[in-house]
Amino acid sequence: MDWEPLVAAAARVREAAYAPYSRFAVGAAVLTADGRLFVGCNVENRSFGLTLCAERAAVAAALAAGTRELAAVAVVADADPLAPPCGLCRETLAEFAGPELPILLAAPDGRRRERRLGELFPDPFRLPVR
Ligand code: THU
């Protein structure tokens, strides 16, 4: 897995983060199964609960472009320990990827850690089919 294009894209879009309340900028890049790259940044709101995370913004961009299968995700934030996707984002990723989905957590100073969605979100809800 060549993470460089994803990390570069996530680091670039992180500069567009709208985070005046937390001052915590996040950038995310998703690689789709058909080989395309989409990005998202966090978008906060004065009504805090409306805040959109970078990962979900990136997934929405991928879906809007007509793809529904994710192949890899990179998240860049300046955090120690490295910031993994929040619960809502894990649930969203699980909608469009299986447990093998590789997720790279990265920081601007070069720290990196690779995880799988199944490690971060081992027991996703499945809607019973009737
Ligand atoms: N944030 C993300 O963008 N992704 C996550 O998975 C966790 C949190 C953002 C939301 C908010 O703007 C800021 O980080 C602080 O929580």
CSV table of N, CA and C and ligand atoms in Angstrom, one decimal:
chain,number,residue,atom,x,y,z
A,1,MET,N,0.9,-1.2,0.0
A,1,MET,CA,0.0,0.0,0.0
A,1,MET,C,0.9,1.2,0.0
A,2,ASP,N,0.7,2.1,-1.0
A,2,ASP,CA,1.5,3.3,-1.1
A,2,ASP,C,0.6,4.4,-0.5
A,3,TRP,N,1.0,4.8,0.8
A,3,TRP,CA,0.2,5.8,1.5
A,3,TRP,C,0.5,7.2,1.1
A,4,GLU,N,1.6,7.4,0.4
A,4,GLU,CA,2.1,8.8,0.2
A,4,GLU,C,1.0,9.7,-0.5
A,5,PRO,N,0.4,9.3,-1.6
A,5,PRO,CA,-0.6,10.2,-2.2
A,5,PRO,C,-1.8,10.5,-1.2
A,6,LEU,N,-2.2,9.5,-0.4
A,6,LEU,CA,-3.3,9.8,0.5
A,6,LEU,C,-2.9,10.7,1.6
A,7,VAL,N,-1.7,10.5,2.2
A,7,VAL,CA,-1.2,11.4,3.3
A,7,VAL,C,-1.0,12.8,2.8
A,8,ALA,N,-0.5,12.9,1.6
A,8,ALA,CA,-0.2,14.3,1.0
A,8,ALA,C,-1.6,15.0,0.8
A,9,ALA,N,-2.5,14.2,0.3
A,9,ALA,CA,-3.9,14.9,0.0
A,9,ALA,C,-4.5,15.2,1.3
A,10,ALA,N,-4.4,14.3,2.3
A,10,ALA,CA,-5.1,14.6,3.6
A,10,ALA,C,-4.4,15.8,4.3
A,11,ALA,N,-3.1,15.9,4.2
A,11,ALA,CA,-2.4,17.0,4.8
A,11,ALA,C,-2.7,18.3,4.1
A,12,ARG,N,-2.9,18.2,2.8
A,12,ARG,CA,-3.3,19.5,2.0
A,12,ARG,C,-4.7,19.9,2.4
A,13,VAL,N,-5.6,19.0,2.4
A,13,VAL,CA,-7.0,19.5,2.7
A,13,VAL,C,-7.2,19.9,4.2
A,14,ARG,N,-6.3,19.4,5.0
A,14,ARG,CA,-6.4,19.8,6.4
A,14,ARG,C,-6.2,21.3,6.6
A,15,GLU,N,-5.5,21.9,5.6
A,15,GLU,CA,-5.3,23.3,5.7
A,15,GLU,C,-6.7,24.1,5.5
A,16,ALA,N,-7.6,23.4,4.9
A,16,ALA,CA,-9.0,24.0,4.7
A,16,ALA,C,-9.9,23.8,5.8
A,17,ALA,N,-9.5,23.0,6.8
A,17,ALA,CA,-10.4,22.7,8.0
A,17,ALA,C,-11.0,24.0,8.5
A,18,TYR,N,-12.3,23.9,8.9
A,18,TYR,CA,-12.9,25.0,9.5
A,18,TYR,C,-13.1,24.6,11.0
A,19,ALA,N,-12.2,25.0,11.8
A,19,ALA,CA,-12.2,24.5,13.2
A,19,ALA,C,-12.0,25.7,14.2
A,20,PRO,N,-12.8,26.7,14.2
A,20,PRO,CA,-12.5,27.9,15.0
A,20,PRO,C,-12.8,27.6,16.5
A,21,TYR,N,-13.6,26.6,16.8
A,21,TYR,CA,-14.0,26.3,18.2
A,21,TYR,C,-13.0,25.4,18.9
A,22,SER,N,-12.7,24.3,18.2
A,22,SER,CA,-11.7,23.3,18.8
A,22,SER,C,-10.3,23.7,18.5
A,23,ARG,N,-10.1,24.4,17.4
A,23,ARG,CA,-8.7,24.6,16.9
A,23,ARG,C,-8.0,23.3,16.6
A,24,PHE,N,-8.7,22.3,16.3
A,24,PHE,CA,-8.2,21.0,16.0
A,24,PHE,C,-8.5,20.7,14.5
A,25,ALA,N,-7.5,20.9,13.6
A,25,ALA,CA,-7.8,20.7,12.2
A,25,ALA,C,-7.5,19.2,11.8
A,26,VAL,N,-8.4,18.7,11.0
A,26,VAL,CA,-8.3,17.3,10.6
A,26,VAL,C,-8.5,17.2,9.0
A,27,GLY,N,-7.6,16.4,8.4
A,27,GLY,CA,-7.8,16.2,7.0
A,27,GLY,C,-7.9,14.7,6.7
A,28,ALA,N,-8.7,14.3,5.8
A,28,ALA,CA,-8.9,12.9,5.5
A,28,ALA,C,-8.9,12.7,4.0
A,29,ALA,N,-8.3,11.6,3.6
A,29,ALA,CA,-8.3,11.2,2.2
A,29,ALA,C,-8.8,9.7,2.1
A,30,VAL,N,-9.7,9.5,1.1
A,30,VAL,CA,-10.2,8.1,0.9
A,30,VAL,C,-9.8,7.7,-0.5
A,31,LEU,N,-9.3,6.5,-0.6
A,31,LEU,CA,-9.1,5.9,-1.9
A,31,LEU,C,-10.2,4.9,-2.1
A,32,THR,N,-10.8,5.1,-3.3
A,32,THR,CA,-12.0,4.2,-3.6
A,32,THR,C,-11.5,2.9,-4.3
A,33,ALA,N,-12.4,2.0,-4.4
A,33,ALA,CA,-12.1,0.7,-5.0
A,33,ALA,C,-11.7,0.9,-6.5
A,34,ASP,N,-12.3,1.9,-7.1
A,34,ASP,CA,-12.0,2.2,-8.5
A,34,ASP,C,-10.8,3.1,-8.7
A,35,GLY,N,-10.0,3.3,-7.6
A,35,GLY,CA,-8.7,4.0,-7.7
A,35,GLY,C,-8.8,5.5,-7.7
A,36,ARG,N,-9.9,6.1,-7.2
A,36,ARG,CA,-9.9,7.5,-7.2
A,36,ARG,C,-9.7,8.0,-5.7
A,37,LEU,N,-9.3,9.3,-5.6
A,37,LEU,CA,-9.0,9.8,-4.3
A,37,LEU,C,-9.9,11.0,-4.0
A,38,PHE,N,-10.5,11.0,-2.8
A,38,PHE,CA,-11.4,12.1,-2.4
A,38,PHE,C,-10.9,12.6,-1.0
A,39,VAL,N,-11.2,13.8,-0.8
A,39,VAL,CA,-10.7,14.4,0.5
A,39,VAL,C,-11.8,15.1,1.2
A,40,GLY,N,-11.6,15.3,2.5
A,40,GLY,CA,-12.5,16.1,3.3
A,40,GLY,C,-11.8,16.6,4.5
A,41,CYS,N,-12.3,17.7,5.0
A,41,CYS,CA,-11.8,18.3,6.3
A,41,CYS,C,-12.9,18.5,7.3
A,42,ASN,N,-12.6,18.7,8.5
A,42,ASN,CA,-13.7,19.0,9.5
A,42,ASN,C,-14.3,20.3,9.3
A,43,VAL,N,-15.6,20.4,9.5
A,43,VAL,CA,-16.3,21.6,9.3
A,43,VAL,C,-17.2,21.8,10.6
A,44,GLU,N,-16.7,22.7,11.5
A,44,GLU,CA,-17.4,22.9,12.7
A,44,GLU,C,-18.5,23.9,12.5
A,45,ASN,N,-19.3,24.0,13.6
A,45,ASN,CA,-20.5,24.9,13.5
A,45,ASN,C,-20.7,25.5,14.9
A,46,ARG,N,-21.2,26.7,14.9
A,46,ARG,CA,-21.5,27.4,16.2
A,46,ARG,C,-22.5,26.6,17.1
A,47,SER,N,-23.3,25.8,16.4
A,47,SER,CA,-24.1,24.8,17.1
A,47,SER,C,-23.3,23.5,17.1
A,48,PHE,N,-22.5,23.3,18.2
A,48,PHE,CA,-21.4,22.4,18.1
A,48,PHE,C,-21.8,21.0,17.6
A,49,GLY,N,-23.0,20.5,17.9
A,49,GLY,CA,-23.4,19.2,17.5
A,49,GLY,C,-23.5,19.0,16.0
A,50,LEU,N,-23.5,20.1,15.3
A,50,LEU,CA,-23.5,20.0,13.8
A,50,LEU,C,-22.2,19.7,13.2
A,51,THR,N,-21.2,19.7,13.9
A,51,THR,CA,-19.8,19.5,13.4
A,51,THR,C,-19.7,18.3,12.5
A,52,LEU,N,-19.1,18.5,11.4
A,52,LEU,CA,-18.8,17.4,10.4
A,52,LEU,C,-17.3,17.0,10.5
A,53,CYS,N,-17.1,15.7,10.7
A,53,CYS,CA,-15.7,15.3,10.7
A,53,CYS,C,-15.1,15.1,9.3
A,54,ALA,N,-13.8,15.2,9.3
A,54,ALA,CA,-13.1,15.1,8.0
A,54,ALA,C,-13.3,13.8,7.3
A,55,GLU,N,-13.4,12.7,8.0
A,55,GLU,CA,-13.6,11.4,7.4
A,55,GLU,C,-14.9,11.3,6.7
A,56,ARG,N,-16.0,11.8,7.4
A,56,ARG,CA,-17.3,11.7,6.8
A,56,ARG,C,-17.4,12.7,5.7
A,57,ALA,N,-16.7,13.8,5.7
A,57,ALA,CA,-16.8,14.7,4.6
A,57,ALA,C,-16.1,14.0,3.4
A,58,ALA,N,-15.0,13.3,3.6
A,58,ALA,CA,-14.3,12.6,2.5
A,58,ALA,C,-15.2,11.5,1.9
A,59,VAL,N,-15.9,10.8,2.8
A,59,VAL,CA,-16.8,9.7,2.3
A,59,VAL,C,-17.9,10.3,1.5
A,60,ALA,N,-18.5,11.4,2.0
A,60,ALA,CA,-19.5,12.0,1.2
A,60,ALA,C,-19.1,12.5,-0.2
A,61,ALA,N,-17.9,13.0,-0.3
A,61,ALA,CA,-17.3,13.4,-1.6
A,61,ALA,C,-17.2,12.2,-2.5
A,62,ALA,N,-16.7,11.1,-1.9
A,62,ALA,CA,-16.6,9.9,-2.8
A,62,ALA,C,-18.0,9.4,-3.2
A,63,LEU,N,-18.9,9.4,-2.3
A,63,LEU,CA,-20.3,8.9,-2.7
A,63,LEU,C,-20.9,9.9,-3.8
A,64,ALA,N,-20.7,11.2,-3.6
A,64,ALA,CA,-21.2,12.1,-4.5
A,64,ALA,C,-20.6,11.9,-5.9
A,65,ALA,N,-19.4,11.4,-6.0
A,65,ALA,CA,-18.8,11.1,-7.3
A,65,ALA,C,-19.2,9.8,-7.9
A,66,GLY,N,-20.1,9.1,-7.2
A,66,GLY,CA,-20.7,7.9,-7.8
A,66,GLY,C,-20.0,6.5,-7.4
A,67,THR,N,-19.2,6.6,-6.3
A,67,THR,CA,-18.6,5.3,-5.9
A,67,THR,C,-19.0,5.0,-4.5
A,68,ARG,N,-19.0,3.7,-4.2
A,68,ARG,CA,-19.6,3.3,-2.9
A,68,ARG,C,-18.7,2.3,-2.1
A,69,GLU,N,-17.5,2.1,-2.7
A,69,GLU,CA,-16.6,1.1,-2.1
A,69,GLU,C,-15.3,1.7,-1.8
A,70,LEU,N,-14.9,1.7,-0.5
A,70,LEU,CA,-13.7,2.3,0.0
A,70,LEU,C,-12.5,1.3,0.0
A,71,ALA,N,-11.3,1.7,-0.4
A,71,ALA,CA,-10.2,0.8,-0.4
A,71,ALA,C,-9.2,1.2,0.7
A,72,ALA,N,-9.1,2.4,1.1
A,72,ALA,CA,-8.1,2.9,2.1
A,72,ALA,C,-8.5,4.3,2.6
A,73,VAL,N,-8.1,4.6,3.8
A,73,VAL,CA,-8.4,5.9,4.4
A,73,VAL,C,-7.1,6.4,5.1
A,74,ALA,N,-6.8,7.7,4.9
A,74,ALA,CA,-5.7,8.3,5.7
A,74,ALA,C,-6.3,9.5,6.4
A,75,VAL,N,-5.9,9.7,7.6
A,75,VAL,CA,-6.3,10.8,8.5
A,75,VAL,C,-5.1,11.5,9.0
A,76,VAL,N,-5.1,12.8,8.8
A,76,VAL,CA,-3.9,13.6,9.3
A,76,VAL,C,-4.4,14.6,10.3
A,77,ALA,N,-3.9,14.6,11.5
A,77,ALA,CA,-4.2,15.5,12.6
A,77,ALA,C,-2.9,15.6,13.5
A,78,ASP,N,-2.8,16.8,14.1
A,78,ASP,CA,-1.7,17.0,15.0
A,78,ASP,C,-2.1,16.6,16.4
A,79,ALA,N,-2.0,15.3,16.7
A,79,ALA,CA,-2.4,14.7,17.9
A,79,ALA,C,-1.4,13.6,18.4
A,80,ASP,N,-1.3,13.5,19.7
A,80,ASP,CA,-0.4,12.5,20.3
A,80,ASP,C,-1.2,12.0,21.6
A,81,PRO,N,-1.6,10.7,21.5
A,81,PRO,CA,-1.5,9.8,20.4
A,81,PRO,C,-2.2,10.2,19.2
A,82,LEU,N,-1.9,9.5,18.1
A,82,LEU,CA,-2.5,9.8,16.8
A,82,LEU,C,-4.0,9.7,16.9
A,83,ALA,N,-4.7,10.5,16.1
A,83,ALA,CA,-6.2,10.6,16.2
A,83,ALA,C,-6.8,9.6,15.3
A,84,PRO,N,-7.5,8.6,15.9
A,84,PRO,CA,-8.3,7.7,15.0
A,84,PRO,C,-9.7,8.3,14.7
A,85,PRO,N,-10.4,7.7,13.7
A,85,PRO,CA,-11.7,8.2,13.5
A,85,PRO,C,-12.6,8.1,14.7
A,86,CYS,N,-13.5,9.0,14.9
A,86,CYS,CA,-14.5,8.9,16.0
A,86,CYS,C,-15.5,7.8,15.7
A,87,GLY,N,-16.4,7.6,16.7
A,87,GLY,CA,-17.4,6.5,16.6
A,87,GLY,C,-18.3,6.7,15.4
A,88,LEU,N,-18.8,7.9,15.2
A,88,LEU,CA,-19.7,8.2,14.0
A,88,LEU,C,-19.0,7.9,12.7
A,89,CYS,N,-17.7,8.3,12.6
A,89,CYS,CA,-16.9,8.0,11.4
A,89,CYS,C,-16.7,6.6,11.2
A,90,ARG,N,-16.4,5.8,12.3
A,90,ARG,CA,-16.2,4.4,12.2
A,90,ARG,C,-17.5,3.7,11.6
A,91,GLU,N,-18.6,4.1,12.2
A,91,GLU,CA,-19.9,3.6,11.7
A,91,GLU,C,-20.1,3.9,10.2
A,92,THR,N,-19.7,5.1,9.8
A,92,THR,CA,-19.9,5.5,8.4
A,92,THR,C,-18.9,4.7,7.5
A,93,LEU,N,-17.7,4.6,7.9
A,93,LEU,CA,-16.8,3.8,7.1
A,93,LEU,C,-17.3,2.4,7.0
A,94,ALA,N,-17.9,1.8,8.0
A,94,ALA,CA,-18.3,0.4,8.0
A,94,ALA,C,-19.5,0.2,7.0
A,95,GLU,N,-20.1,1.3,6.7
A,95,GLU,CA,-21.2,1.2,5.7
A,95,GLU,C,-20.7,1.0,4.3
A,96,PHE,N,-19.4,1.4,4.0
A,96,PHE,CA,-18.9,1.4,2.7
A,96,PHE,C,-17.6,0.6,2.6
A,97,ALA,N,-17.2,-0.2,3.6
A,97,ALA,CA,-16.0,-1.0,3.6
A,97,ALA,C,-16.1,-2.1,4.6
A,98,GLY,N,-15.3,-3.1,4.4
A,98,GLY,CA,-15.3,-4.3,5.3
A,98,GLY,C,-14.2,-4.1,6.3
A,99,PRO,N,-14.1,-5.1,7.2
A,99,PRO,CA,-13.2,-5.0,8.4
A,99,PRO,C,-11.7,-4.9,7.9
A,100,GLU,N,-11.4,-5.3,6.7
A,100,GLU,CA,-10.0,-5.2,6.3
A,100,GLU,C,-9.6,-3.8,5.8
A,101,LEU,N,-10.5,-2.9,5.8
A,101,LEU,CA,-10.2,-1.5,5.3
A,101,LEU,C,-9.0,-1.0,6.0
A,102,PRO,N,-7.9,-0.7,5.3
A,102,PRO,CA,-6.7,-0.1,6.0
A,102,PRO,C,-6.9,1.4,6.3
A,103,ILE,N,-6.6,1.8,7.5
A,103,ILE,CA,-6.7,3.2,7.9
A,103,ILE,C,-5.4,3.7,8.4
A,104,LEU,N,-4.9,4.7,7.8
A,104,LEU,CA,-3.6,5.2,8.3
A,104,LEU,C,-3.8,6.5,9.1
A,105,LEU,N,-3.3,6.4,10.3
A,105,LEU,CA,-3.4,7.6,11.2
A,105,LEU,C,-2.0,8.3,11.1
A,106,ALA,N,-2.0,9.6,10.8
A,106,ALA,CA,-0.8,10.3,10.5
A,106,ALA,C,-0.8,11.6,11.2
A,107,ALA,N,0.4,12.1,11.5
A,107,ALA,CA,0.6,13.5,12.0
A,107,ALA,C,1.5,14.2,11.1
A,108,PRO,N,1.4,15.6,11.2
A,108,PRO,CA,2.3,16.4,10.3
A,108,PRO,C,3.8,16.2,10.6
A,109,ASP,N,4.1,15.8,11.8
A,109,ASP,CA,5.5,15.6,12.2
A,109,ASP,C,6.1,14.2,11.7
A,110,GLY,N,5.2,13.5,10.9
A,110,GLY,CA,5.7,12.2,10.3
A,110,GLY,C,5.3,11.0,11.0
A,111,ARG,N,4.7,11.1,12.2
A,111,ARG,CA,4.3,9.8,12.9
A,111,ARG,C,3.2,9.2,12.2
A,112,ARG,N,3.2,7.9,12.1
A,112,ARG,CA,2.2,7.1,11.4
A,112,ARG,C,1.9,5.8,12.1
A,113,ARG,N,0.6,5.4,12.0
A,113,ARG,CA,0.2,4.1,12.5
A,113,ARG,C,-0.9,3.5,11.6
A,114,GLU,N,-0.7,2.3,11.2
A,114,GLU,CA,-1.8,1.7,10.3
A,114,GLU,C,-2.6,0.8,11.1
A,115,ARG,N,-3.9,0.9,10.9
A,115,ARG,CA,-4.9,0.1,11.6
A,115,ARG,C,-5.9,-0.5,10.6
A,116,ARG,N,-6.7,-1.4,11.0
A,116,ARG,CA,-7.8,-1.9,10.1
A,116,ARG,C,-9.1,-1.5,10.7
A,117,LEU,N,-10.1,-1.3,9.9
A,117,LEU,CA,-11.4,-0.9,10.4
A,117,LEU,C,-11.9,-1.9,11.4
A,118,GLY,N,-11.6,-3.2,11.1
A,118,GLY,CA,-12.1,-4.2,12.0
A,118,GLY,C,-11.5,-4.2,13.4
A,119,GLU,N,-10.3,-3.6,13.5
A,119,GLU,CA,-9.7,-3.4,14.9
A,119,GLU,C,-10.4,-2.3,15.6
A,120,LEU,N,-10.7,-1.2,14.9
A,120,LEU,CA,-11.2,0.0,15.5
A,120,LEU,C,-12.7,-0.2,15.8
A,121,PHE,N,-13.3,-1.0,15.0
A,121,PHE,CA,-14.8,-1.1,15.0
A,121,PHE,C,-15.2,-2.6,14.7
A,122,PRO,N,-14.9,-3.4,15.8
A,122,PRO,CA,-15.0,-4.9,15.5
A,122,PRO,C,-16.3,-5.5,15.4
A,123,ASP,N,-17.4,-4.9,15.8
A,123,ASP,CA,-18.7,-5.5,15.8
A,123,ASP,C,-19.8,-4.6,15.3
A,124,PRO,N,-19.7,-4.3,14.0
A,124,PRO,CA,-20.7,-3.3,13.5
A,124,PRO,C,-22.1,-3.8,13.5
A,125,PHE,N,-23.0,-2.9,13.6
A,125,PHE,CA,-24.4,-3.2,13.5
A,125,PHE,C,-24.8,-3.7,12.1
A,126,ARG,N,-25.5,-4.7,12.0
A,126,ARG,CA,-26.0,-5.1,10.6
A,126,ARG,C,-27.5,-5.1,10.7
A,127,LEU,N,-28.1,-4.5,9.7
A,127,LEU,CA,-29.6,-4.4,9.6
A,127,LEU,C,-30.1,-5.8,9.2
A,128,PRO,N,-30.9,-6.4,10.1
A,128,PRO,CA,-31.4,-7.7,9.7
A,128,PRO,C,-32.2,-7.6,8.4
A,129,VAL,N,-32.0,-8.5,7.5
A,129,VAL,CA,-32.7,-8.5,6.2
A,129,VAL,C,-33.9,-9.4,6.4
A,130,ARG,N,-35.1,-8.9,6.1
A,130,ARG,CA,-36.3,-9.6,6.2
A,130,ARG,C,-36.9,-10.0,4.9
B,1,THU,N1,-12.8,15.4,14.2
B,1,THU,C1,-12.7,14.8,13.0
B,1,THU,O1,-12.6,15.6,12.0
B,1,THU,N2,-12.6,13.5,12.8
B,1,THU,C2,-12.7,12.6,13.9
B,1,THU,O2,-12.8,11.4,13.7
B,1,THU,C3,-12.7,13.1,15.3
B,1,THU,C4,-12.9,14.6,15.4
B,1,THU,C5,-12.9,16.8,14.3
B,1,THU,C6,-14.3,17.3,14.8
B,1,THU,C7,-14.0,18.6,15.4
B,1,THU,O3,-14.0,19.6,14.5
B,1,THU,C8,-12.6,18.4,16.0
B,1,THU,O4,-12.1,17.3,15.3
B,1,THU,C9,-12.5,18.2,17.5
B,1,THU,O5,-13.3,17.2,17.9
